[in-house]
Amino acid sequence: MSQRNTGVTDQVAEVGDGEDACPVREVLDRISGKWSIQIVLAAAEKPVRFTELERTIPGISRRMLTLTLRSLERDGLLVRTVYPTVPAKVVYSVTDSARELHDAFVTLMDWAERNRSSVTAARAAYDSAALAVAQEEEPVRVPR
Amino acid sequence: MSQRNTGVTDQVAEVGDGEDACPVREVLDRISGKWSIQIVLAAAEKPVRFTELERTIPGISRRMLTLTLRSLERDGLLVRTVYPTVPAKVVYSVTDSARELHDAFVTLMDWAERNRSSVTAARAAYDSAALAVAQEEEPVRVPR
DNA sequence: CCGTATCCGAGGAGATACTG
DNA sequence: CAGTATCTCCTCGGATACGG
């Protein structure tokens, strides 16, 4: 009991949840963790099997896949269905709640693609400026 | 040099960024961290001063405020303006890029408020079910 | 007022090995 | 196939103290 290090917030957290009530934190807690969004994104297209997700999402580990799935299931975003066939087959599908969230994610992804280049550029500019300062030299003044 | 523990991803990360190119990760890296969203949200309403943000955002520490601000500035989401008055005055304002992102955040917040109750309910249901299993008893079968 | 530097704990996440 | 259990590393982020 009293399991340590469950990752992904925790589950069955002390019953007394604590009254945050802040919507910002609620959202963050749900989409943070490297994998939640990608899983919802994948499951929203069509119900997916465990192994399927493992292949669909590049760097995910078995552990994090399981933990994130449980977390999403707990929040009522995914439904886990088990078919008691011989090697057992498990399918995860999104709920209505998650489908709406999915739309919000799409908006976010859209932003990411439209602003990718500008962010990269801003970053490069910021870094080179910081570097110049660190070297106590005049900015962007090329040697030769 | 080679400073440890800068928090908020890191800045000036080894120059060679590594080619992820995954929009999902890009978004996540920007909105993860407990404070980014709230800062953008606040600065989007009107340009804000450092201390102002400190008061506006409840639990934030000076450290995290600075770190997150730098990170957002680096990504071209915030602009830092210094007025060389006597005790110096610094104002942070959002860029166009950030204003679009702000809209996406609003969508997310909207979702959070609309689904707050259903998530809470789903969580309670999941937890009580798990608890019943843990006690090796029949589910939801009240004693008396 | 606007930060920076340092110390340190909590928990997120990978690697690996084992089970029904 | 679909997980669970451990062990461990590392990043995030709070507390605190100091500097221009």
mmCIF file with all atom_site columns, C-alpha atoms (C1' of nucleotides) in Angstrom, chain D:
data_model
loop_
_atom_site.group_PDB
_atom_site.id
_atom_site.type_symbol
_atom_site.label_atom_id
_atom_site.label_alt_id
_atom_site.label_comp_id
_atom_site.label_asym_id
_atom_site.label_entity_id
_atom_site.label_seq_id
_atom_site.pdbx_PDB_ins_code
_atom_site.Cartn_x
_atom_site.Cartn_y
_atom_site.Cartn_z
_atom_site.occupancy
_atom_site.B_iso_or_equiv
_atom_site.pdbx_formal_charge
_atom_site.auth_seq_id
_atom_site.auth_comp_id
_atom_site.auth_asym_id
_atom_site.auth_atom_id
_atom_site.pdbx_PDB_model_num
ATOM 1  C "C1'" . DC D 1 1  ? -1.242 -8.882 -25.570 1.00 0.00 ? 1  DC D "C1'" 1
ATOM 2  C "C1'" . DA D 1 2  ? -1.520 -5.847 -21.771 1.00 0.00 ? 2  DA D "C1'" 1
ATOM 3  C "C1'" . DG D 1 3  ? 0.016  -4.710 -18.074 1.00 0.00 ? 3  DG D "C1'" 1
ATOM 4  C "C1'" . DT D 1 4  ? 2.761  -4.260 -12.908 1.00 0.00 ? 4  DT D "C1'" 1
ATOM 5  C "C1'" . DA D 1 5  ? 6.847  -3.609 -9.858  1.00 0.00 ? 5  DA D "C1'" 1
ATOM 6  C "C1'" . DT D 1 6  ? 11.343 -1.438 -8.708  1.00 0.00 ? 6  DT D "C1'" 1
ATOM 7  C "C1'" . DC D 1 7  ? 15.058 1.350  -8.947  1.00 0.00 ? 7  DC D "C1'" 1
ATOM 8  C "C1'" . DT D 1 8  ? 17.072 5.428  -10.087 1.00 0.00 ? 8  DT D "C1'" 1
ATOM 9  C "C1'" . DC D 1 9  ? 18.118 9.807  -12.383 1.00 0.00 ? 9  DC D "C1'" 1
ATOM 10 C "C1'" . DC D 1 10 ? 16.932 14.395 -13.223 1.00 0.00 ? 10 DC D "C1'" 1
ATOM 11 C "C1'" . DT D 1 11 ? 14.027 18.411 -13.689 1.00 0.00 ? 11 DT D "C1'" 1
ATOM 12 C "C1'" . DC D 1 12 ? 10.789 21.469 -11.604 1.00 0.00 ? 12 DC D "C1'" 1
ATOM 13 C "C1'" . DG D 1 13 ? 10.033 24.477 -8.392  1.00 0.00 ? 13 DG D "C1'" 1
ATOM 14 C "C1'" . DG D 1 14 ? 9.822  26.385 -3.270  1.00 0.00 ? 14 DG D "C1'" 1
ATOM 15 C "C1'" . DA D 1 15 ? 12.605 28.849 0.498   1.00 0.00 ? 15 DA D "C1'" 1
ATOM 16 C "C1'" . DT D 1 16 ? 15.834 31.860 1.503   1.00 0.00 ? 16 DT D "C1'" 1
ATOM 17 C "C1'" . DA D 1 17 ? 19.333 35.358 1.153   1.00 0.00 ? 17 DA D "C1'" 1
ATOM 18 C "C1'" . DC D 1 18 ? 21.823 38.809 -1.348  1.00 0.00 ? 18 DC D "C1'" 1
ATOM 19 C "C1'" . DG D 1 19 ? 22.740 42.706 -5.078  1.00 0.00 ? 19 DG D "C1'" 1
ATOM 20 C "C1'" . DG D 1 20 ? 21.966 47.016 -8.312  1.00 0.00 ? 20 DG D "C1'" 1
#
